[in-house]
PDB file of C-alpha atoms in Angstrom:
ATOM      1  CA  UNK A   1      17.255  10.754  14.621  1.00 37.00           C
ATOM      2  CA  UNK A   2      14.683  10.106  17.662  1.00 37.00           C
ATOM      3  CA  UNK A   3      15.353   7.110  19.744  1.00 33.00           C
ATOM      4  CA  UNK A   4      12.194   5.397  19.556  1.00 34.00           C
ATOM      5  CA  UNK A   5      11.924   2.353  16.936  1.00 33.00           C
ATOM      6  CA  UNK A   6      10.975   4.107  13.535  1.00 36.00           C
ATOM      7  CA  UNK A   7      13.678   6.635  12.603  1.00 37.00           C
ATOM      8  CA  UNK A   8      12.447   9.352  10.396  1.00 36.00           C
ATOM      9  CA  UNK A   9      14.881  11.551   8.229  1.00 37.00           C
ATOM     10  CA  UNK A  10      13.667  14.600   6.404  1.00 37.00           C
ATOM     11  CA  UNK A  11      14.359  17.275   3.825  1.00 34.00           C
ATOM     12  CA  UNK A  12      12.530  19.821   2.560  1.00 34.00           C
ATOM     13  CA  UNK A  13      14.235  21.664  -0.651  1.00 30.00           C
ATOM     14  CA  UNK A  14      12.389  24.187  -2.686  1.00 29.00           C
ATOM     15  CA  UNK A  15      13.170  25.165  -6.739  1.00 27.00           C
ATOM     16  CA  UNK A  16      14.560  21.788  -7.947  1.00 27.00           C
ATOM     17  CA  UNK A  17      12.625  21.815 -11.253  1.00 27.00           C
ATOM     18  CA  UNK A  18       9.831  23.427 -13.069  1.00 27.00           C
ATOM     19  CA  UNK A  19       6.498  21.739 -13.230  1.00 27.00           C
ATOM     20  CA  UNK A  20       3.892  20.967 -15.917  1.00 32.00           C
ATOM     21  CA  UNK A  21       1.228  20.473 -13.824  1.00 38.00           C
ATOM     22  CA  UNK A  22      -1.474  22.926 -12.529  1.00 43.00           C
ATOM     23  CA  UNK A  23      -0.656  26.201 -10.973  1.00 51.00           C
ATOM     24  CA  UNK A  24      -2.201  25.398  -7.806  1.00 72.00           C
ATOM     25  CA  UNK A  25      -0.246  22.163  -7.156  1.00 82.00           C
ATOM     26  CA  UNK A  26       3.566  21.835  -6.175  1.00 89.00           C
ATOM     27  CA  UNK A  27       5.311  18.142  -7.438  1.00 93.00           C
ATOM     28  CA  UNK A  28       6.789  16.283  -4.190  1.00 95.00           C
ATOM     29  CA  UNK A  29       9.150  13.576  -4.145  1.00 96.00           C
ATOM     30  CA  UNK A  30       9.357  11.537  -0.992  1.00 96.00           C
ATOM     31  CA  UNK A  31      12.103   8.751  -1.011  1.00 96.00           C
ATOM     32  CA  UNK A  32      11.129   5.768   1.715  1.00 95.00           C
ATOM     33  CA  UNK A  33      14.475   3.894   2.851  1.00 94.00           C
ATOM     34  CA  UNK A  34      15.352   1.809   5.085  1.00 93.00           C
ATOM     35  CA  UNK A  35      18.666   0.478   6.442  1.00 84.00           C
ATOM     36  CA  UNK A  36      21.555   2.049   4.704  1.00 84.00           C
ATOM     37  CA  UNK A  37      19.752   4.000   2.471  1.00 90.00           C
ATOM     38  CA  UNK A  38      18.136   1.168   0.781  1.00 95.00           C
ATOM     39  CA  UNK A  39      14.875   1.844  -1.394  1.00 97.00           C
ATOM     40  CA  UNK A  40      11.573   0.821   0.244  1.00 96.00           C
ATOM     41  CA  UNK A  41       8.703  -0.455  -1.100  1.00 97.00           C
ATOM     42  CA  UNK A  42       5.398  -0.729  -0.334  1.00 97.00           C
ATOM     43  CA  UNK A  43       5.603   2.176   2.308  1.00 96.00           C
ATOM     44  CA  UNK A  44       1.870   3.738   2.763  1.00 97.00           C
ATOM     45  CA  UNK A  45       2.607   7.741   3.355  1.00 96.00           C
ATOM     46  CA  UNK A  46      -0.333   9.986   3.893  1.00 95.00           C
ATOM     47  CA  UNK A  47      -0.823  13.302   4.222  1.00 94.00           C
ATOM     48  CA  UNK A  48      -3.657  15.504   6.721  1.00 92.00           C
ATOM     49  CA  UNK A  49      -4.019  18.836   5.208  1.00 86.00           C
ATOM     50  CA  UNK A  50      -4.798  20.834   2.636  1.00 72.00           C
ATOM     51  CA  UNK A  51      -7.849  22.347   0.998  1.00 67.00           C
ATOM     52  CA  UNK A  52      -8.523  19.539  -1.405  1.00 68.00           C
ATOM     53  CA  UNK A  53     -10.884  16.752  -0.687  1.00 67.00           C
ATOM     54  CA  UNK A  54     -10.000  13.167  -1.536  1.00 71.00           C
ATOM     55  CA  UNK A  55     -12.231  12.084  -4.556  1.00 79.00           C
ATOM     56  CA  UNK A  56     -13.468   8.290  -4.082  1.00 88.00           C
ATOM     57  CA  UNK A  57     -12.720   5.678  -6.384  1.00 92.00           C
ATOM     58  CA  UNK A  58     -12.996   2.087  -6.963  1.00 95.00           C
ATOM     59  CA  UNK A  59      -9.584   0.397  -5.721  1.00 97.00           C
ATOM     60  CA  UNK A  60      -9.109  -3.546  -7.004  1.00 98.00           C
ATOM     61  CA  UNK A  61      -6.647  -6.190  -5.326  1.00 98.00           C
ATOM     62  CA  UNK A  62      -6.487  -9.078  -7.239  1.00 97.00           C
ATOM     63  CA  UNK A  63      -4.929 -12.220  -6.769  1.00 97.00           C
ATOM     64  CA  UNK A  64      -2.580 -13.260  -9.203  1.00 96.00           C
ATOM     65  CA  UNK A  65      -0.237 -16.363  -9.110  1.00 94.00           C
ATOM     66  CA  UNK A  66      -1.534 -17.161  -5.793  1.00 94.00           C
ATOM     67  CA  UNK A  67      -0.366 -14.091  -4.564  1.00 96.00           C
ATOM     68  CA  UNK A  68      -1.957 -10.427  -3.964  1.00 98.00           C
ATOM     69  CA  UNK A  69      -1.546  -7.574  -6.456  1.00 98.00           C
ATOM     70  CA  UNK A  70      -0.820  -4.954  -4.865  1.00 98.00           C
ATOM     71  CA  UNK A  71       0.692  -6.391  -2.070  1.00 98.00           C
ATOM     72  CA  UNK A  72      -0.273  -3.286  -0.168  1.00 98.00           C
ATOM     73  CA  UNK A  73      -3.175  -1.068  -1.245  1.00 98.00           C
ATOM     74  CA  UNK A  74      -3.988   2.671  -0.096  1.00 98.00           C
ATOM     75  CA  UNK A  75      -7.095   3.908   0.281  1.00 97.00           C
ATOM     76  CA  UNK A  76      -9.743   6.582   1.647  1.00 96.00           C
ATOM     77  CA  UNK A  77     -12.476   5.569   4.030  1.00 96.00           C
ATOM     78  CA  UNK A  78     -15.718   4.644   2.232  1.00 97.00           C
ATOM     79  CA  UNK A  79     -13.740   3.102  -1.181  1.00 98.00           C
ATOM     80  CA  UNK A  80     -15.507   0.092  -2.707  1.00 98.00           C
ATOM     81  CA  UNK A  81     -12.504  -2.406  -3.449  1.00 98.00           C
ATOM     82  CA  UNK A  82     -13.383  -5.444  -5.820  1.00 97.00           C
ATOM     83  CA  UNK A  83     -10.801  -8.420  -5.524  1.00 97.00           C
ATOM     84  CA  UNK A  84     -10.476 -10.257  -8.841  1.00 97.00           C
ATOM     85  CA  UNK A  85      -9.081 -13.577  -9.144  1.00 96.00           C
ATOM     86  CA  UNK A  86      -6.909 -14.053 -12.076  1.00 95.00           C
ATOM     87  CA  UNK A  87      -5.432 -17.729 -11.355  1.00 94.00           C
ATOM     88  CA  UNK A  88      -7.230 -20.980 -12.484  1.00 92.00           C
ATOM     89  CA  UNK A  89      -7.898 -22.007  -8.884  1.00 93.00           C
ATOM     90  CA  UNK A  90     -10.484 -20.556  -6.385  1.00 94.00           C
ATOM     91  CA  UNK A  91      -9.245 -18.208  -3.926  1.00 95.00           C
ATOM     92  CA  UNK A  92     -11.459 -17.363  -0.149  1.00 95.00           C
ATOM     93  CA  UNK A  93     -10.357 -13.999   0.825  1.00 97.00           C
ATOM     94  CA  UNK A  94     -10.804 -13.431   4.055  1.00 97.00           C
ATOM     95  CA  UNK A  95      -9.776 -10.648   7.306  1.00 98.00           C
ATOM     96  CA  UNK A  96     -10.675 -10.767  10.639  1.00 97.00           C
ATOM     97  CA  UNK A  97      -9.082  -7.190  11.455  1.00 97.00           C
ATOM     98  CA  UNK A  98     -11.037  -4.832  13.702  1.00 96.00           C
ATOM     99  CA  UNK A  99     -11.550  -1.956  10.808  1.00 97.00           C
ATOM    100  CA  UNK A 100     -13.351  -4.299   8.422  1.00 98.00           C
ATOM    101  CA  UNK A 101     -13.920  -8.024   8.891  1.00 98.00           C
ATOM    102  CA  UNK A 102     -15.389 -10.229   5.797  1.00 97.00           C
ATOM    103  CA  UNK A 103     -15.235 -13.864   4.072  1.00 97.00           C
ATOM    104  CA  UNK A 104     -15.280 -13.863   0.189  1.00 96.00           C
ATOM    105  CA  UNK A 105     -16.260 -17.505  -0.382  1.00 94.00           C
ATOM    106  CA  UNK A 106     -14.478 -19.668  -2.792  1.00 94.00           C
ATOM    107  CA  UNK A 107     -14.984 -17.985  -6.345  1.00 94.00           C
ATOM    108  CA  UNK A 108     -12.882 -17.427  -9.461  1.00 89.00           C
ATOM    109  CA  UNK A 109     -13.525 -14.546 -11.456  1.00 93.00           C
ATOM    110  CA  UNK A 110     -14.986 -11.097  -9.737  1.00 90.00           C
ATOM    111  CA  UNK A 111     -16.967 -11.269  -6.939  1.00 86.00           C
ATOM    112  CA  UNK A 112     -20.930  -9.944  -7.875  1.00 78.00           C
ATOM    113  CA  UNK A 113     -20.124  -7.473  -5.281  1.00 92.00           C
ATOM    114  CA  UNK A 114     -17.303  -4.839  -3.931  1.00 96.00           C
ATOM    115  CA  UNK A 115     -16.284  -4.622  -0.517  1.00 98.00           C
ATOM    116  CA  UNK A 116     -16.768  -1.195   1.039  1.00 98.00           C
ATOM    117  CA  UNK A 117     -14.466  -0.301   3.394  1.00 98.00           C
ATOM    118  CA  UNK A 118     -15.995   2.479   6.323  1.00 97.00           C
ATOM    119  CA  UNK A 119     -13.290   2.517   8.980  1.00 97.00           C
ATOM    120  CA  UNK A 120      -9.963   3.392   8.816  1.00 96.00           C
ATOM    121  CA  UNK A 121      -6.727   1.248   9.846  1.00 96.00           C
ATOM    122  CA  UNK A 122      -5.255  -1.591   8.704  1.00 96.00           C
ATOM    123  CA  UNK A 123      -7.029  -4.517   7.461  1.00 97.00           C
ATOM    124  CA  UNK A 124      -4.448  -8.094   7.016  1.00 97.00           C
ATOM    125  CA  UNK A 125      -5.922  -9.925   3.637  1.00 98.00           C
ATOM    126  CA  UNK A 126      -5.627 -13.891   4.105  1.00 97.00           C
ATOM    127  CA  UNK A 127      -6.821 -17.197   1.515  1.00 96.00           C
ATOM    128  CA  UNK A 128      -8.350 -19.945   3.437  1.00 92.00           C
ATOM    129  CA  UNK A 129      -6.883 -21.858   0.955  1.00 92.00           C
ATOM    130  CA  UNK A 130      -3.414 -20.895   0.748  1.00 93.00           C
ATOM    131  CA  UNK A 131      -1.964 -19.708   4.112  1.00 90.00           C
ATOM    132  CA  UNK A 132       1.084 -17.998   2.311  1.00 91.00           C
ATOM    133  CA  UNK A 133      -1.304 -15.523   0.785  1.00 96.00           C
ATOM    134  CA  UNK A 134      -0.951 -12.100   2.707  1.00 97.00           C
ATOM    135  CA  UNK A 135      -2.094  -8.657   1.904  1.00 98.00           C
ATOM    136  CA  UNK A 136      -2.626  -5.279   3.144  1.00 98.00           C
ATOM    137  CA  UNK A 137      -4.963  -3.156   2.697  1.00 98.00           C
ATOM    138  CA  UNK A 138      -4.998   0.780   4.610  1.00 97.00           C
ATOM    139  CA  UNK A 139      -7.258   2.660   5.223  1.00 97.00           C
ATOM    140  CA  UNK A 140      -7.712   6.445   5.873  1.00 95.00           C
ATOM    141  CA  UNK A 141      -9.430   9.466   6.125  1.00 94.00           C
ATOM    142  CA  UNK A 142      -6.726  11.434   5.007  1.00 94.00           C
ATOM    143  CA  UNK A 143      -6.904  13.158   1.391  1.00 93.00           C
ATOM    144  CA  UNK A 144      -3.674  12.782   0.058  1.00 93.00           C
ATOM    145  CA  UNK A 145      -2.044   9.022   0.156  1.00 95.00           C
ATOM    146  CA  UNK A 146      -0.204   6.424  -1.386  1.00 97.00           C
ATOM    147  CA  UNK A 147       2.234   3.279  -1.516  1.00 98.00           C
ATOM    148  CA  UNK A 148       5.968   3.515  -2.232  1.00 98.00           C
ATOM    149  CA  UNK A 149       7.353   1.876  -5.546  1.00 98.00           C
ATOM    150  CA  UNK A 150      10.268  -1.015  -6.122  1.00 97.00           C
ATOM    151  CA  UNK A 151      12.366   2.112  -5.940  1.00 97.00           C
ATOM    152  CA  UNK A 152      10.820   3.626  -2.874  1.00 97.00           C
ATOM    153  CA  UNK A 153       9.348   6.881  -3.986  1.00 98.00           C
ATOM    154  CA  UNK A 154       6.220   8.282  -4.453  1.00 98.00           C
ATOM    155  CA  UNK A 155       4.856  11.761  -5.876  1.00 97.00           C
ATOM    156  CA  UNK A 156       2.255  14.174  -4.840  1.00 95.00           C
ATOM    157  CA  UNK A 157       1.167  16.642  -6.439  1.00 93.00           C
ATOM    158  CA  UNK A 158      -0.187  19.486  -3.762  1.00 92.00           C
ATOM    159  CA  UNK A 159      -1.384  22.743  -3.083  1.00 90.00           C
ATOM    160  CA  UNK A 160       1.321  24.805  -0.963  1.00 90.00           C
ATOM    161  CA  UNK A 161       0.422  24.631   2.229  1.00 91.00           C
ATOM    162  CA  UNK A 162       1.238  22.284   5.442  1.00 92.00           C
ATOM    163  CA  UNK A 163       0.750  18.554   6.034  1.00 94.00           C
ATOM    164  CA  UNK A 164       0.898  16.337   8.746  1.00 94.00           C
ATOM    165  CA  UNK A 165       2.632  13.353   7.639  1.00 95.00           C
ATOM    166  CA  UNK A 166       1.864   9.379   8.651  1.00 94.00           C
ATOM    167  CA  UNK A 167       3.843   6.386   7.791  1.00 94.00           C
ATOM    168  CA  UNK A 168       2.903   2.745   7.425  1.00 95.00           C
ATOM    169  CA  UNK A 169       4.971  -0.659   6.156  1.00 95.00           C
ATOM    170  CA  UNK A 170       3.701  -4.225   7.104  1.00 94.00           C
ATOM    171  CA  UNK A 171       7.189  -4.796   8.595  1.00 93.00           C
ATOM    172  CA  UNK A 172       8.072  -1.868  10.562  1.00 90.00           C
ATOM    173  CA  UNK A 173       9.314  -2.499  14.572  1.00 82.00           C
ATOM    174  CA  UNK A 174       6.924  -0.398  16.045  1.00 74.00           C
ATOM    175  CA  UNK A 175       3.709  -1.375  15.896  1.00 63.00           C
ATOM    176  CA  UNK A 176       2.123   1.805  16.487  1.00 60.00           C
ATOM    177  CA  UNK A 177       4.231   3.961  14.469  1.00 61.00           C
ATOM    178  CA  UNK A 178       4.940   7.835  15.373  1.00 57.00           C
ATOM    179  CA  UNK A 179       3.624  10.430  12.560  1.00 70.00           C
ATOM    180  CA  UNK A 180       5.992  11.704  10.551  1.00 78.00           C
ATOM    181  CA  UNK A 181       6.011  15.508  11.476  1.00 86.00           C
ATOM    182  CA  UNK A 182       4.797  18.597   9.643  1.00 90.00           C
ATOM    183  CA  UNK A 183       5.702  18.695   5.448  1.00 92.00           C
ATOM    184  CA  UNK A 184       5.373  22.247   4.760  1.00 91.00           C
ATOM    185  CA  UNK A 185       4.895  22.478   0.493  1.00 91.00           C
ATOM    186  CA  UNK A 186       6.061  25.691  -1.196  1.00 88.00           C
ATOM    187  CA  UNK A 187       5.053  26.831  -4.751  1.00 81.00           C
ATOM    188  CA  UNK A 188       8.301  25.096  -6.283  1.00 84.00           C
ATOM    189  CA  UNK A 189       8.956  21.567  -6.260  1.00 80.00           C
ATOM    190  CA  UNK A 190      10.503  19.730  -3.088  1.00 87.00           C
ATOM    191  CA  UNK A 191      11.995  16.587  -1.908  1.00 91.00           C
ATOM    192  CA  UNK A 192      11.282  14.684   1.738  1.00 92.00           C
ATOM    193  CA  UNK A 193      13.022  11.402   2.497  1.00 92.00           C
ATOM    194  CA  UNK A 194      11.588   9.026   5.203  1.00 91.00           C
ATOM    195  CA  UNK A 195      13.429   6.035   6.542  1.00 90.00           C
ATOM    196  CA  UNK A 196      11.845   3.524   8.765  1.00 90.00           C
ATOM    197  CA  UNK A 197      13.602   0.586  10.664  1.00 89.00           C
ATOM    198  CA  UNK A 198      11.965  -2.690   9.781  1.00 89.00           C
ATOM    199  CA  UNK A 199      12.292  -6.367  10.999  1.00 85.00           C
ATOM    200  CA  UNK A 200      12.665  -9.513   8.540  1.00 75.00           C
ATOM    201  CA  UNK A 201      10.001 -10.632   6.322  1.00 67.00           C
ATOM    202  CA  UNK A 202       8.122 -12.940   8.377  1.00 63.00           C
ATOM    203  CA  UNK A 203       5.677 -13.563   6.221  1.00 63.00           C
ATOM    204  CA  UNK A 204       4.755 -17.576   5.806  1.00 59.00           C
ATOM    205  CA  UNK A 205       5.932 -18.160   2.292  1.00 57.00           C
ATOM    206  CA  UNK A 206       5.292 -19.944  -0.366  1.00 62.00           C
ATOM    207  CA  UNK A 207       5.691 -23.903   0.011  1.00 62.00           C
ATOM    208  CA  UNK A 208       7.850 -26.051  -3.363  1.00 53.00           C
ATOM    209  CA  UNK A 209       5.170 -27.542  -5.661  1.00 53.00           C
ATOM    210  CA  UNK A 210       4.935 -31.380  -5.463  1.00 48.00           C
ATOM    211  CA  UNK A 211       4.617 -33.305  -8.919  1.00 46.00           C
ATOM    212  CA  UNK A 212       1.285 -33.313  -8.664  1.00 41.00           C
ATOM    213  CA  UNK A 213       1.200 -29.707  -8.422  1.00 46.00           C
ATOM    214  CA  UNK A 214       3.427 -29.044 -11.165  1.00 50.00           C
ATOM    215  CA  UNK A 215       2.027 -31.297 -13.259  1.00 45.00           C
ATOM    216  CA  UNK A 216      -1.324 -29.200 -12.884  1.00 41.00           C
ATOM    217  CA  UNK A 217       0.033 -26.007 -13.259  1.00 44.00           C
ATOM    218  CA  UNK A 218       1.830 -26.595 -16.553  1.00 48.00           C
ATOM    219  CA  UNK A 219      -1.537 -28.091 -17.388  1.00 44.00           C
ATOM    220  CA  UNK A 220      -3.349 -24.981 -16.659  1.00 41.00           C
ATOM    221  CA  UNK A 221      -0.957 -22.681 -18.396  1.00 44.00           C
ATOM    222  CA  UNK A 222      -1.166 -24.490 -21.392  1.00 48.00           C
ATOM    223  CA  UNK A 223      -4.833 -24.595 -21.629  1.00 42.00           C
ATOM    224  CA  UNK A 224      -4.485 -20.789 -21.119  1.00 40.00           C
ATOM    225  CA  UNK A 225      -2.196 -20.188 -24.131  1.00 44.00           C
TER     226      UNK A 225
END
């Protein structure tokens, strides 16, 4: 374990299982903890390396509940990301981070247009209407990347070869945080485990619902049944 404010545990094992996937690509397992070994989610890991380039595709975070969904969302520079709103209330998505600053203006439904994002880093999501609305959204130029599960894990599949591995989490101490070192991929299947020292959600939540407000809601969900 280094000293600085992101601790980073790995292991590499080889021959753990055998694969149904193509010849040229190895299944990895990375674990993301935190704490004493406890699972974490939405962890963005990505990977520099390689010999395949990524492939764009359309990425969507909606809101749902007055919340977003994902609450973290991977992606490669130059993806188009459309941000649907599911709820019966208008949402204005907004970010006023360096690597991609926009205003969505109060809409329900999809937006006529996507939101192509050209720079990477890390863009904060926000709702002019609803201050406890907060999402992330990275973005990178690496090939290989994606967000941790409820249980903390997340697969590859990969070519053998070596990687250079990065770590991200909304709620880690450092603020720039160190890479993750080298992941060197054999032709069998492997395991790496990450953990990263957070702080406490500080996230503004959500506020109770007033009569009023409840008395709307259970309005709008029965009209929607």
């Amino acid at each position: 374990m280094s000293s600085s404010m992101m601790r980073i545990a790995r292991w590499l094992t080889g021959g753990l299982m055998a694969l149904s996937v193509p010849v040229w690509a190895t299944q990895v397992h990375i674990a993301v903890i935190e704490g004493q070994d406890n699972p974490l989610a939405d962890a963005v890991v990505t990977l520099s390396g390689g010999t395949n380039p990524a492939v764009l595709q359309p990425a969507v975070m909606g809101q749902r509940e007055r919340r977003y969904v994902p609450h973290v969302l991977a992606a490669h520079t130059g993806t188009q990301v459309s941000f649907p709103n599911s709820d019966n209330v208008r949402h204005q998505v907004y970010s006023f981070s360096p690597a991609k600053r926009f205003d969505l203006p109060l809409y329900h439904g999809i937006p006529a247009d996507p939101v192509t994002f050209d720079r990477p880093g890390v863009i904060v999501l926000g709702c002019n209407i609803y201050d406890w609305m907060v999402g992330y959204i990275v973005i990178t130029d690496d090939p290989w990347f994606a967000v941790s599960n409820e249980k903390g894990e997340i697969t590859f599949d990969l070519p053998p070869g070596k990687y250079h591995v990065s770590l991200w989490h909304p709620f880690a101490k450092a603020r720039q945080l160190p890479h993750g070192g080298d992941l060197i991929v054999s032709a069998t299947a492997g395991t790496a485990r990450y953990a990263i020292e957070i702080t406490p959600d500080n996230e503004p939540s959500e506020p109770a619902p007033n009569a009023l407000e409840q008395a709307f809601r259970s309005a709008a969900d029965d009209a929607a049944k």
